[in-house]
């Protein structure tokens, strides 16, 4: 276990000094959260973030062809690079009311925790480091990554890691919720969209003609019959379903979105193959066109439980009396893992009504969450711990 | 100045002034101090956000505002606690100029802000705006900072869908369109060019604020426009498009009370300016009706548009002004 006592000792001071910047941090959360930013429509939020980067005199403030926001806090030595990433997109459509409410104990509004808080923390980081008098030796690359969620398939970060010439020592993915969250490994995953369509020449008078909703139900029942092992752990998550247009007209189209997840990449592939067979079989006896599209794919990997970075992250949380909740991730972290870059995903505060329009994040824990981030940057900046 | 020329030359969009560094440089060059006042009454749901955004963006990040105060009418909810918890200076209106008999109304808070605050320019922002943004302040003070002739800048909202022969269609609310604009068109046609005469957001020079009376209720915005127009003419005004303003909608019955108060202030001015003569003594009770099944019941609302005199007639103010070197 690495000796980071000197960093742990500073956590209390960090928390109280970060609290002094409450106004600035809250204003950033509100202003970022009120800019709608659906996946593939992040431009306005990214521009706001770039303005903040420029105001803070970051170097190389720029966007790229995937619409990421990038800026660099130059390090004292500048021979290493640490990436701090927050995804700028959220699951809500731009047409919904993005007004954020501010109360003494909490902020609420759509996407406030996922991930306006994460982006606002990245936007505030130059001010926070300056206020704490921390001058990292490494360059700190700040990134608001675009095209992260759903169909975005973390395209923004993957693009940067593919094209960037800079070697990255480590990455920290900043999520608004939930404080205590620690992810340092990715599970295997295939994200699918299954579409049932009645062909134009379909004979609705034929015996057993039932429409796409019943067909997709049949596919789901068959998927649920697939035996899944307890080890390696594996599950199939049905995320959304839609189809049909009225009460009594048979549906001509239905869509199911789901993910296959497992600690074993082989298991994910096996289950995917079985689902492919099911769709072919159901298609053949219903006469409907069933297509199965893969929208995203992750391979298992990541750093070990005993890696100095994961160990340090647990020590930091324990020092703040926060119980670590360790879970694998399929988000930004997977892009770092695919490039063999040690990385962590952390959460910043506690939440209520998660993923709802009135999602509520608590203000006080935010300062612990950010202190955790600062301590991790210091741990990585030492270099010797990560390279141990 | 002709109305069309005024609309062309003195109607702005907030984006005209988004270079805050340039704006602040001009403000400092002219040695101007700016105070922001938010009058409140039971606004605990929205006040926290206004305080956070304005203090962070316009006092810490950019030094546009020198002073920021909440002046409260005696809220029964947690408005004052919420505002103070985010670091705002909070005053109870009745604690300002305590020797005067206290009155309750938004206009009272606006009037007392002239005494309490020290700025050369005071910008007033309503507390019920959900989508608050720094543009609400810089869009209003910028025309005063850049143009010495301008004395009173009014906000308007909602982009018009279409232009009609160069004149923008109005984005006014119901009371504006069925009462105030027709009245202005009849008696002060120039003022009909102010797109939202009742908007609660405006920035004004102290020399103007201290010289005009303040109805304490619904009539304050309308009377300001008439009084400033009478004294300084149309060229003293400017207006800024602040895009959208999201706020709670008022029920129609409340609009009736608002119209009643505005009419009192308006007719009083017609009489004072001798534009009409021999006005009969007016009542100050508004009758509205409630219906239950087939029974109708009249409900009386007493609405008195008490007016505070120009602040520069209050001895305590003149003394404070001398003390502060204003």
PDB file of C-alpha atoms in Angstrom, chain A residues 87-370:
ATOM      1  CA  UNK A  87     -18.701  13.718 -20.265  1.00  0.00           C
ATOM      2  CA  UNK A  88     -20.638  16.763 -21.422  1.00  0.00           C
ATOM      3  CA  UNK A  89     -23.711  14.963 -22.772  1.00  0.00           C
ATOM      4  CA  UNK A  90     -26.801  14.039 -20.805  1.00  0.00           C
ATOM      5  CA  UNK A  91     -29.767  11.784 -21.445  1.00  0.00           C
ATOM      6  CA  UNK A  92     -32.342  14.583 -21.682  1.00  0.00           C
ATOM      7  CA  UNK A  93     -33.683  16.070 -24.891  1.00  0.00           C
ATOM      8  CA  UNK A  94     -33.024  19.761 -25.516  1.00  0.00           C
ATOM      9  CA  UNK A  95     -36.769  20.497 -25.539  1.00  0.00           C
ATOM     10  CA  UNK A  96     -37.310  19.757 -21.864  1.00  0.00           C
ATOM     11  CA  UNK A  97     -37.048  22.525 -19.284  1.00  0.00           C
ATOM     12  CA  UNK A  98     -33.446  22.565 -18.061  1.00  0.00           C
ATOM     13  CA  UNK A  99     -34.024  25.093 -15.288  1.00  0.00           C
ATOM     14  CA  UNK A 100     -31.926  24.350 -12.205  1.00  0.00           C
ATOM     15  CA  UNK A 101     -33.283  25.203  -8.759  1.00  0.00           C
ATOM     16  CA  UNK A 102     -30.872  26.326  -6.029  1.00  0.00           C
ATOM     17  CA  UNK A 103     -31.617  25.744  -2.369  1.00  0.00           C
ATOM     18  CA  UNK A 104     -29.254  26.038   0.618  1.00  0.00           C
ATOM     19  CA  UNK A 105     -28.782  22.258   0.887  1.00  0.00           C
ATOM     20  CA  UNK A 106     -29.203  21.061  -2.684  1.00  0.00           C
ATOM     21  CA  UNK A 107     -29.466  21.816  -6.399  1.00  0.00           C
ATOM     22  CA  UNK A 108     -32.065  20.121  -8.571  1.00  0.00           C
ATOM     23  CA  UNK A 109     -32.874  19.745 -12.237  1.00  0.00           C
ATOM     24  CA  UNK A 110     -32.476  17.338 -15.124  1.00  0.00           C
ATOM     25  CA  UNK A 111     -28.964  15.958 -15.574  1.00  0.00           C
ATOM     26  CA  UNK A 112     -27.615  17.971 -12.633  1.00  0.00           C
ATOM     27  CA  UNK A 113     -25.706  14.990 -11.241  1.00  0.00           C
ATOM     28  CA  UNK A 114     -25.106  13.219 -14.534  1.00  0.00           C
ATOM     29  CA  UNK A 115     -23.140  15.144 -15.482  1.00  0.00           C
ATOM     30  CA  UNK A 116     -23.464  18.923 -15.024  1.00  0.00           C
ATOM     31  CA  UNK A 117     -21.652  18.582 -11.705  1.00  0.00           C
ATOM     32  CA  UNK A 118     -18.798  16.623 -13.300  1.00  0.00           C
ATOM     33  CA  UNK A 119     -18.380  19.175 -16.100  1.00  0.00           C
ATOM     34  CA  UNK A 120     -18.620  22.103 -13.668  1.00  0.00           C
ATOM     35  CA  UNK A 121     -15.910  20.529 -11.538  1.00  0.00           C
ATOM     36  CA  UNK A 122     -13.628  20.299 -14.557  1.00  0.00           C
ATOM     37  CA  UNK A 123     -14.488  23.936 -15.392  1.00  0.00           C
ATOM     38  CA  UNK A 124     -13.702  25.022 -11.819  1.00  0.00           C
ATOM     39  CA  UNK A 125     -10.533  22.962 -11.421  1.00  0.00           C
ATOM     40  CA  UNK A 126      -8.071  25.696 -12.507  1.00  0.00           C
ATOM     41  CA  UNK A 127      -9.560  28.068  -9.892  1.00  0.00           C
ATOM     42  CA  UNK A 128      -9.532  25.342  -7.240  1.00  0.00           C
ATOM     43  CA  UNK A 129      -5.899  24.371  -7.821  1.00  0.00           C
ATOM     44  CA  UNK A 130      -4.885  28.026  -7.740  1.00  0.00           C
ATOM     45  CA  UNK A 131      -6.872  28.642  -4.547  1.00  0.00           C
ATOM     46  CA  UNK A 132      -5.192  25.648  -2.896  1.00  0.00           C
ATOM     47  CA  UNK A 133      -1.763  26.771  -4.101  1.00  0.00           C
ATOM     48  CA  UNK A 134      -1.201  23.484  -5.902  1.00  0.00           C
ATOM     49  CA  UNK A 135       1.089  23.592  -8.925  1.00  0.00           C
ATOM     50  CA  UNK A 136       1.291  20.099 -10.408  1.00  0.00           C
ATOM     51  CA  UNK A 137       4.525  18.989 -12.029  1.00  0.00           C
ATOM     52  CA  UNK A 138       2.552  17.214 -14.757  1.00  0.00           C
ATOM     53  CA  UNK A 139       0.418  18.885 -17.374  1.00  0.00           C
ATOM     54  CA  UNK A 140      -3.249  18.559 -16.434  1.00  0.00           C
ATOM     55  CA  UNK A 141      -5.317  17.991 -19.552  1.00  0.00           C
ATOM     56  CA  UNK A 142      -8.926  18.995 -18.892  1.00  0.00           C
ATOM     57  CA  UNK A 143     -11.527  17.525 -21.172  1.00  0.00           C
ATOM     58  CA  UNK A 144     -15.256  17.816 -21.594  1.00  0.00           C
ATOM     59  CA  UNK A 145     -15.856  14.750 -23.703  1.00  0.00           C
ATOM     60  CA  UNK A 146     -18.670  14.597 -26.228  1.00  0.00           C
ATOM     61  CA  UNK A 147     -20.659  11.721 -27.690  1.00  0.00           C
ATOM     62  CA  UNK A 148     -20.274   9.626 -24.585  1.00  0.00           C
ATOM     63  CA  UNK A 149     -23.659   8.123 -23.737  1.00  0.00           C
ATOM     64  CA  UNK A 150     -25.820   5.570 -25.563  1.00  0.00           C
ATOM     65  CA  UNK A 151     -25.212   5.681 -29.292  1.00  0.00           C
ATOM     66  CA  UNK A 152     -22.332   8.075 -28.674  1.00  0.00           C
ATOM     67  CA  UNK A 153     -20.295   5.094 -27.491  1.00  0.00           C
ATOM     68  CA  UNK A 154     -17.628   7.273 -25.805  1.00  0.00           C
ATOM     69  CA  UNK A 155     -16.588   8.389 -29.287  1.00  0.00           C
ATOM     70  CA  UNK A 156     -15.188  11.707 -28.029  1.00  0.00           C
ATOM     71  CA  UNK A 157     -12.633  10.309 -25.608  1.00  0.00           C
ATOM     72  CA  UNK A 158     -11.789   7.355 -27.849  1.00  0.00           C
ATOM     73  CA  UNK A 159     -11.080   9.786 -30.696  1.00  0.00           C
ATOM     74  CA  UNK A 160      -8.791  11.909 -28.522  1.00  0.00           C
ATOM     75  CA  UNK A 161      -6.842   8.941 -27.175  1.00  0.00           C
ATOM     76  CA  UNK A 162      -6.473   7.596 -30.698  1.00  0.00           C
ATOM     77  CA  UNK A 163      -5.251  10.828 -32.239  1.00  0.00           C
ATOM     78  CA  UNK A 164      -3.483  12.686 -29.427  1.00  0.00           C
ATOM     79  CA  UNK A 165       0.274  12.648 -29.607  1.00  0.00           C
ATOM     80  CA  UNK A 166       0.665  13.217 -25.857  1.00  0.00           C
ATOM     81  CA  UNK A 167       1.484  10.176 -23.701  1.00  0.00           C
ATOM     82  CA  UNK A 168      -1.049   9.983 -20.864  1.00  0.00           C
ATOM     83  CA  UNK A 169       0.192   8.840 -17.423  1.00  0.00           C
ATOM     84  CA  UNK A 170      -3.275   8.312 -15.978  1.00  0.00           C
ATOM     85  CA  UNK A 171      -6.891   9.338 -16.392  1.00  0.00           C
ATOM     86  CA  UNK A 172      -9.586  10.388 -13.941  1.00  0.00           C
ATOM     87  CA  UNK A 173     -13.207  10.263 -15.094  1.00  0.00           C
ATOM     88  CA  UNK A 174     -15.352  12.651 -13.077  1.00  0.00           C
ATOM     89  CA  UNK A 175     -19.012  11.772 -12.574  1.00  0.00           C
ATOM     90  CA  UNK A 176     -21.337  13.877 -10.467  1.00  0.00           C
ATOM     91  CA  UNK A 177     -22.738  10.917  -8.623  1.00  0.00           C
ATOM     92  CA  UNK A 178     -22.237   9.164  -6.414  1.00  0.00           C
ATOM     93  CA  UNK A 179     -19.657  10.077  -3.795  1.00  0.00           C
ATOM     94  CA  UNK A 180     -17.839   6.880  -2.833  1.00  0.00           C
ATOM     95  CA  UNK A 181     -18.126   5.390  -6.280  1.00  0.00           C
ATOM     96  CA  UNK A 182     -14.875   3.853  -7.467  1.00  0.00           C
ATOM     97  CA  UNK A 183     -14.490   2.145 -10.781  1.00  0.00           C
ATOM     98  CA  UNK A 184     -11.135   0.970 -11.988  1.00  0.00           C
ATOM     99  CA  UNK A 185     -12.152  -1.892 -14.203  1.00  0.00           C
ATOM    100  CA  UNK A 186     -14.452  -2.283 -17.134  1.00  0.00           C
ATOM    101  CA  UNK A 187     -16.716  -5.228 -17.671  1.00  0.00           C
ATOM    102  CA  UNK A 188     -17.351  -6.805 -21.060  1.00  0.00           C
ATOM    103  CA  UNK A 189     -20.419  -5.342 -22.695  1.00  0.00           C
ATOM    104  CA  UNK A 190     -22.334  -5.331 -25.961  1.00  0.00           C
ATOM    105  CA  UNK A 191     -25.005  -2.613 -26.367  1.00  0.00           C
ATOM    106  CA  UNK A 192     -27.683  -3.660 -28.854  1.00  0.00           C
ATOM    107  CA  UNK A 193     -30.738  -2.329 -30.602  1.00  0.00           C
ATOM    108  CA  UNK A 194     -33.184  -4.963 -31.819  1.00  0.00           C
ATOM    109  CA  UNK A 195     -35.753  -3.791 -34.347  1.00  0.00           C
ATOM    110  CA  UNK A 196     -38.823  -5.785 -35.482  1.00  0.00           C
ATOM    111  CA  UNK A 197     -40.504  -4.515 -38.623  1.00  0.00           C
ATOM    112  CA  UNK A 198     -43.469  -5.830 -40.531  1.00  0.00           C
ATOM    113  CA  UNK A 199     -42.490  -5.979 -44.220  1.00  0.00           C
ATOM    114  CA  UNK A 200     -44.593  -3.918 -46.644  1.00  0.00           C
ATOM    115  CA  UNK A 201     -45.920  -7.071 -48.347  1.00  0.00           C
ATOM    116  CA  UNK A 202     -46.903  -8.690 -45.011  1.00  0.00           C
ATOM    117  CA  UNK A 203     -50.240 -10.520 -45.109  1.00  0.00           C
ATOM    118  CA  UNK A 204     -52.152  -9.218 -42.083  1.00  0.00           C
ATOM    119  CA  UNK A 205     -54.948 -11.758 -42.723  1.00  0.00           C
ATOM    120  CA  UNK A 206     -52.707 -14.769 -42.253  1.00  0.00           C
ATOM    121  CA  UNK A 207     -53.381 -16.960 -39.256  1.00  0.00           C
ATOM    122  CA  UNK A 208     -51.428 -15.777 -36.228  1.00  0.00           C
ATOM    123  CA  UNK A 209     -50.591 -12.294 -37.546  1.00  0.00           C
ATOM    124  CA  UNK A 210     -49.934 -10.378 -34.350  1.00  0.00           C
ATOM    125  CA  UNK A 211     -47.745  -7.363 -35.140  1.00  0.00           C
ATOM    126  CA  UNK A 212     -44.351  -6.299 -33.887  1.00  0.00           C
ATOM    127  CA  UNK A 213     -45.119  -5.862 -30.189  1.00  0.00           C
ATOM    128  CA  UNK A 214     -45.989  -9.535 -29.743  1.00  0.00           C
ATOM    129  CA  UNK A 215     -43.002 -10.508 -31.859  1.00  0.00           C
ATOM    130  CA  UNK A 216     -40.598  -8.455 -29.768  1.00  0.00           C
ATOM    131  CA  UNK A 217     -42.215  -9.912 -26.653  1.00  0.00           C
ATOM    132  CA  UNK A 218     -41.494 -13.387 -28.015  1.00  0.00           C
ATOM    133  CA  UNK A 219     -37.851 -12.424 -28.567  1.00  0.00           C
ATOM    134  CA  UNK A 220     -37.621 -11.087 -25.010  1.00  0.00           C
ATOM    135  CA  UNK A 221     -39.110 -14.246 -23.539  1.00  0.00           C
ATOM    136  CA  UNK A 222     -36.604 -16.331 -25.452  1.00  0.00           C
ATOM    137  CA  UNK A 223     -33.707 -14.104 -24.327  1.00  0.00           C
ATOM    138  CA  UNK A 224     -34.831 -14.493 -20.712  1.00  0.00           C
ATOM    139  CA  UNK A 225     -34.647 -18.264 -21.114  1.00  0.00           C
ATOM    140  CA  UNK A 226     -30.902 -18.106 -21.867  1.00  0.00           C
ATOM    141  CA  UNK A 227     -29.145 -19.702 -18.868  1.00  0.00           C
ATOM    142  CA  UNK A 228     -26.680 -17.244 -17.330  1.00  0.00           C
ATOM    143  CA  UNK A 229     -23.863 -18.431 -15.038  1.00  0.00           C
ATOM    144  CA  UNK A 230     -23.233 -16.968 -11.585  1.00  0.00           C
ATOM    145  CA  UNK A 231     -19.512 -17.048 -12.317  1.00  0.00           C
ATOM    146  CA  UNK A 232     -18.327 -15.262 -14.290  1.00  0.00           C
ATOM    147  CA  UNK A 233     -21.159 -12.870 -13.452  1.00  0.00           C
ATOM    148  CA  UNK A 234     -23.332 -12.042 -16.429  1.00  0.00           C
ATOM    149  CA  UNK A 235     -26.591 -10.230 -16.994  1.00  0.00           C
ATOM    150  CA  UNK A 236     -28.812  -8.843 -19.709  1.00  0.00           C
ATOM    151  CA  UNK A 237     -30.274  -5.405 -18.986  1.00  0.00           C
ATOM    152  CA  UNK A 238     -33.392  -4.398 -20.927  1.00  0.00           C
ATOM    153  CA  UNK A 239     -33.118  -0.608 -21.045  1.00  0.00           C
ATOM    154  CA  UNK A 240     -35.966   0.617 -23.238  1.00  0.00           C
ATOM    155  CA  UNK A 241     -38.762  -0.584 -25.451  1.00  0.00           C
ATOM    156  CA  UNK A 242     -41.054   1.228 -27.839  1.00  0.00           C
ATOM    157  CA  UNK A 243     -43.539   0.297 -30.519  1.00  0.00           C
ATOM    158  CA  UNK A 244     -47.013   0.865 -31.932  1.00  0.00           C
ATOM    159  CA  UNK A 245     -49.089   3.970 -32.453  1.00  0.00           C
ATOM    160  CA  UNK A 246     -52.569   3.479 -31.006  1.00  0.00           C
ATOM    161  CA  UNK A 247     -54.834   1.277 -28.901  1.00  0.00           C
ATOM    162  CA  UNK A 248     -56.135  -1.161 -31.468  1.00  0.00           C
ATOM    163  CA  UNK A 249     -53.935  -1.032 -34.593  1.00  0.00           C
ATOM    164  CA  UNK A 250     -51.381  -3.840 -34.736  1.00  0.00           C
ATOM    165  CA  UNK A 251     -47.887  -2.380 -34.437  1.00  0.00           C
ATOM    166  CA  UNK A 252     -45.801  -2.472 -37.600  1.00  0.00           C
ATOM    167  CA  UNK A 253     -42.563  -1.655 -35.798  1.00  0.00           C
ATOM    168  CA  UNK A 254     -41.061  -2.190 -32.334  1.00  0.00           C
ATOM    169  CA  UNK A 255     -37.615  -1.533 -30.891  1.00  0.00           C
ATOM    170  CA  UNK A 256     -35.851  -3.052 -27.897  1.00  0.00           C
ATOM    171  CA  UNK A 257     -32.598  -1.643 -26.485  1.00  0.00           C
ATOM    172  CA  UNK A 258     -30.505  -3.757 -24.174  1.00  0.00           C
ATOM    173  CA  UNK A 259     -27.008  -4.557 -22.987  1.00  0.00           C
ATOM    174  CA  UNK A 260     -25.272  -7.857 -22.365  1.00  0.00           C
ATOM    175  CA  UNK A 261     -22.740  -7.463 -19.551  1.00  0.00           C
ATOM    176  CA  UNK A 262     -20.269  -9.881 -18.047  1.00  0.00           C
ATOM    177  CA  UNK A 263     -16.928 -10.062 -16.313  1.00  0.00           C
ATOM    178  CA  UNK A 264     -15.946 -12.426 -19.128  1.00  0.00           C
ATOM    179  CA  UNK A 265     -15.624 -11.163 -22.664  1.00  0.00           C
ATOM    180  CA  UNK A 266     -16.141 -14.721 -23.937  1.00  0.00           C
ATOM    181  CA  UNK A 267     -19.420 -14.998 -22.059  1.00  0.00           C
ATOM    182  CA  UNK A 268     -20.661 -11.729 -23.617  1.00  0.00           C
ATOM    183  CA  UNK A 269     -19.839 -13.090 -27.075  1.00  0.00           C
ATOM    184  CA  UNK A 270     -21.577 -16.413 -26.331  1.00  0.00           C
ATOM    185  CA  UNK A 271     -24.757 -14.739 -25.140  1.00  0.00           C
ATOM    186  CA  UNK A 272     -24.725 -12.376 -28.108  1.00  0.00           C
ATOM    187  CA  UNK A 273     -24.474 -15.341 -30.468  1.00  0.00           C
ATOM    188  CA  UNK A 274     -27.442 -17.026 -28.789  1.00  0.00           C
ATOM    189  CA  UNK A 275     -29.505 -13.851 -29.145  1.00  0.00           C
ATOM    190  CA  UNK A 276     -28.553 -13.640 -32.811  1.00  0.00           C
ATOM    191  CA  UNK A 277     -29.823 -17.214 -33.288  1.00  0.00           C
ATOM    192  CA  UNK A 278     -33.059 -16.369 -31.450  1.00  0.00           C
ATOM    193  CA  UNK A 279     -33.754 -13.394 -33.694  1.00  0.00           C
ATOM    194  CA  UNK A 280     -33.210 -15.491 -36.833  1.00  0.00           C
ATOM    195  CA  UNK A 281     -35.538 -18.191 -35.559  1.00  0.00           C
ATOM    196  CA  UNK A 282     -38.310 -15.829 -34.455  1.00  0.00           C
ATOM    197  CA  UNK A 283     -38.008 -13.933 -37.720  1.00  0.00           C
ATOM    198  CA  UNK A 284     -38.448 -17.133 -39.700  1.00  0.00           C
ATOM    199  CA  UNK A 285     -41.704 -18.182 -38.031  1.00  0.00           C
ATOM    200  CA  UNK A 286     -43.304 -14.735 -37.746  1.00  0.00           C
ATOM    201  CA  UNK A 287     -42.350 -13.442 -41.170  1.00  0.00           C
ATOM    202  CA  UNK A 288     -41.180 -10.172 -39.639  1.00  0.00           C
ATOM    203  CA  UNK A 289     -37.837  -8.517 -40.387  1.00  0.00           C
ATOM    204  CA  UNK A 290     -35.730  -8.527 -37.213  1.00  0.00           C
ATOM    205  CA  UNK A 291     -32.429  -6.690 -37.200  1.00  0.00           C
ATOM    206  CA  UNK A 292     -29.926  -6.726 -34.362  1.00  0.00           C
ATOM    207  CA  UNK A 293     -27.497  -3.811 -34.377  1.00  0.00           C
ATOM    208  CA  UNK A 294     -24.494  -3.484 -32.113  1.00  0.00           C
ATOM    209  CA  UNK A 295     -24.155   0.127 -30.940  1.00  0.00           C
ATOM    210  CA  UNK A 296     -21.242  -0.250 -28.540  1.00  0.00           C
ATOM    211  CA  UNK A 297     -18.828  -2.894 -27.336  1.00  0.00           C
ATOM    212  CA  UNK A 298     -16.514  -3.004 -24.305  1.00  0.00           C
ATOM    213  CA  UNK A 299     -13.842  -5.478 -23.386  1.00  0.00           C
ATOM    214  CA  UNK A 300     -13.127  -6.375 -19.775  1.00  0.00           C
ATOM    215  CA  UNK A 301      -9.951  -4.947 -18.271  1.00  0.00           C
ATOM    216  CA  UNK A 302      -8.518  -2.262 -16.050  1.00  0.00           C
ATOM    217  CA  UNK A 303      -6.132  -1.929 -13.155  1.00  0.00           C
ATOM    218  CA  UNK A 304      -6.075  -4.383 -10.246  1.00  0.00           C
ATOM    219  CA  UNK A 305      -7.521  -3.941  -6.777  1.00  0.00           C
ATOM    220  CA  UNK A 306      -3.946  -3.756  -5.483  1.00  0.00           C
ATOM    221  CA  UNK A 307      -2.731  -1.202  -8.037  1.00  0.00           C
ATOM    222  CA  UNK A 308      -1.272   1.854  -6.220  1.00  0.00           C
ATOM    223  CA  UNK A 309      -3.860   4.149  -7.806  1.00  0.00           C
ATOM    224  CA  UNK A 310      -6.872   2.076  -6.745  1.00  0.00           C
ATOM    225  CA  UNK A 311      -5.330   1.527  -3.334  1.00  0.00           C
ATOM    226  CA  UNK A 312      -4.701   5.266  -2.909  1.00  0.00           C
ATOM    227  CA  UNK A 313      -8.274   6.070  -3.960  1.00  0.00           C
ATOM    228  CA  UNK A 314      -9.642   3.767  -1.238  1.00  0.00           C
ATOM    229  CA  UNK A 315      -7.325   5.289   1.372  1.00  0.00           C
ATOM    230  CA  UNK A 316      -8.526   8.783   0.445  1.00  0.00           C
ATOM    231  CA  UNK A 317     -12.187   7.834   0.794  1.00  0.00           C
ATOM    232  CA  UNK A 318     -11.559   6.003   4.073  1.00  0.00           C
ATOM    233  CA  UNK A 319      -9.764   9.047   5.470  1.00  0.00           C
ATOM    234  CA  UNK A 320     -12.912  11.073   4.720  1.00  0.00           C
ATOM    235  CA  UNK A 321     -15.105   8.374   6.361  1.00  0.00           C
ATOM    236  CA  UNK A 322     -16.722   7.556   3.053  1.00  0.00           C
ATOM    237  CA  UNK A 323     -17.325   3.905   2.308  1.00  0.00           C
ATOM    238  CA  UNK A 324     -15.962   3.057  -1.145  1.00  0.00           C
ATOM    239  CA  UNK A 325     -18.501   1.459  -3.481  1.00  0.00           C
ATOM    240  CA  UNK A 326     -16.441  -0.437  -5.982  1.00  0.00           C
ATOM    241  CA  UNK A 327     -18.160  -1.339  -9.215  1.00  0.00           C
ATOM    242  CA  UNK A 328     -17.039  -1.903 -12.762  1.00  0.00           C
ATOM    243  CA  UNK A 329     -17.855   0.717 -15.373  1.00  0.00           C
ATOM    244  CA  UNK A 330     -18.664   0.773 -19.057  1.00  0.00           C
ATOM    245  CA  UNK A 331     -18.274   4.547 -19.467  1.00  0.00           C
ATOM    246  CA  UNK A 332     -15.208   6.754 -20.247  1.00  0.00           C
ATOM    247  CA  UNK A 333     -13.031   4.448 -18.199  1.00  0.00           C
ATOM    248  CA  UNK A 334     -13.261   1.770 -20.901  1.00  0.00           C
ATOM    249  CA  UNK A 335     -11.554   4.064 -23.411  1.00  0.00           C
ATOM    250  CA  UNK A 336      -8.562   4.473 -21.086  1.00  0.00           C
ATOM    251  CA  UNK A 337      -8.496   0.737 -20.394  1.00  0.00           C
ATOM    252  CA  UNK A 338      -8.488  -0.010 -24.119  1.00  0.00           C
ATOM    253  CA  UNK A 339      -5.273   2.039 -24.322  1.00  0.00           C
ATOM    254  CA  UNK A 340      -3.739   0.446 -21.198  1.00  0.00           C
ATOM    255  CA  UNK A 341      -3.806   3.758 -19.348  1.00  0.00           C
ATOM    256  CA  UNK A 342      -4.379   3.448 -15.587  1.00  0.00           C
ATOM    257  CA  UNK A 343      -7.630   5.230 -14.817  1.00  0.00           C
ATOM    258  CA  UNK A 344     -10.383   5.643 -12.271  1.00  0.00           C
ATOM    259  CA  UNK A 345     -13.965   6.836 -12.314  1.00  0.00           C
ATOM    260  CA  UNK A 346     -15.029   8.718  -9.209  1.00  0.00           C
ATOM    261  CA  UNK A 347     -18.279  10.315  -7.990  1.00  0.00           C
ATOM    262  CA  UNK A 348     -18.582  13.692  -6.280  1.00  0.00           C
ATOM    263  CA  UNK A 349     -21.739  13.889  -4.203  1.00  0.00           C
ATOM    264  CA  UNK A 350     -24.890  12.199  -2.972  1.00  0.00           C
ATOM    265  CA  UNK A 351     -28.094  12.236  -4.979  1.00  0.00           C
ATOM    266  CA  UNK A 352     -31.863  11.788  -4.855  1.00  0.00           C
ATOM    267  CA  UNK A 353     -34.273  11.073  -7.719  1.00  0.00           C
ATOM    268  CA  UNK A 354     -31.400   9.948  -9.875  1.00  0.00           C
ATOM    269  CA  UNK A 355     -31.987  10.215 -13.638  1.00  0.00           C
ATOM    270  CA  UNK A 356     -35.352  11.951 -13.083  1.00  0.00           C
ATOM    271  CA  UNK A 357     -36.246  15.466 -14.229  1.00  0.00           C
ATOM    272  CA  UNK A 358     -35.985  16.616 -10.608  1.00  0.00           C
ATOM    273  CA  UNK A 359     -32.662  14.941  -9.870  1.00  0.00           C
ATOM    274  CA  UNK A 360     -31.306  16.461  -6.690  1.00  0.00           C
ATOM    275  CA  UNK A 361     -27.637  16.719  -5.670  1.00  0.00           C
ATOM    276  CA  UNK A 362     -26.552  17.651  -2.166  1.00  0.00           C
ATOM    277  CA  UNK A 363     -24.215  20.618  -1.870  1.00  0.00           C
ATOM    278  CA  UNK A 364     -22.103  19.851   1.205  1.00  0.00           C
ATOM    279  CA  UNK A 365     -20.662  16.496   0.040  1.00  0.00           C
ATOM    280  CA  UNK A 366     -19.473  18.151  -3.196  1.00  0.00           C
ATOM    281  CA  UNK A 367     -16.533  19.685  -1.337  1.00  0.00           C
ATOM    282  CA  UNK A 368     -15.437  16.243  -0.085  1.00  0.00           C
ATOM    283  CA  UNK A 369     -15.868  14.879  -3.605  1.00  0.00           C
ATOM    284  CA  UNK A 370     -13.655  17.562  -5.083  1.00  0.00           C
TER     285      UNK A 370
END
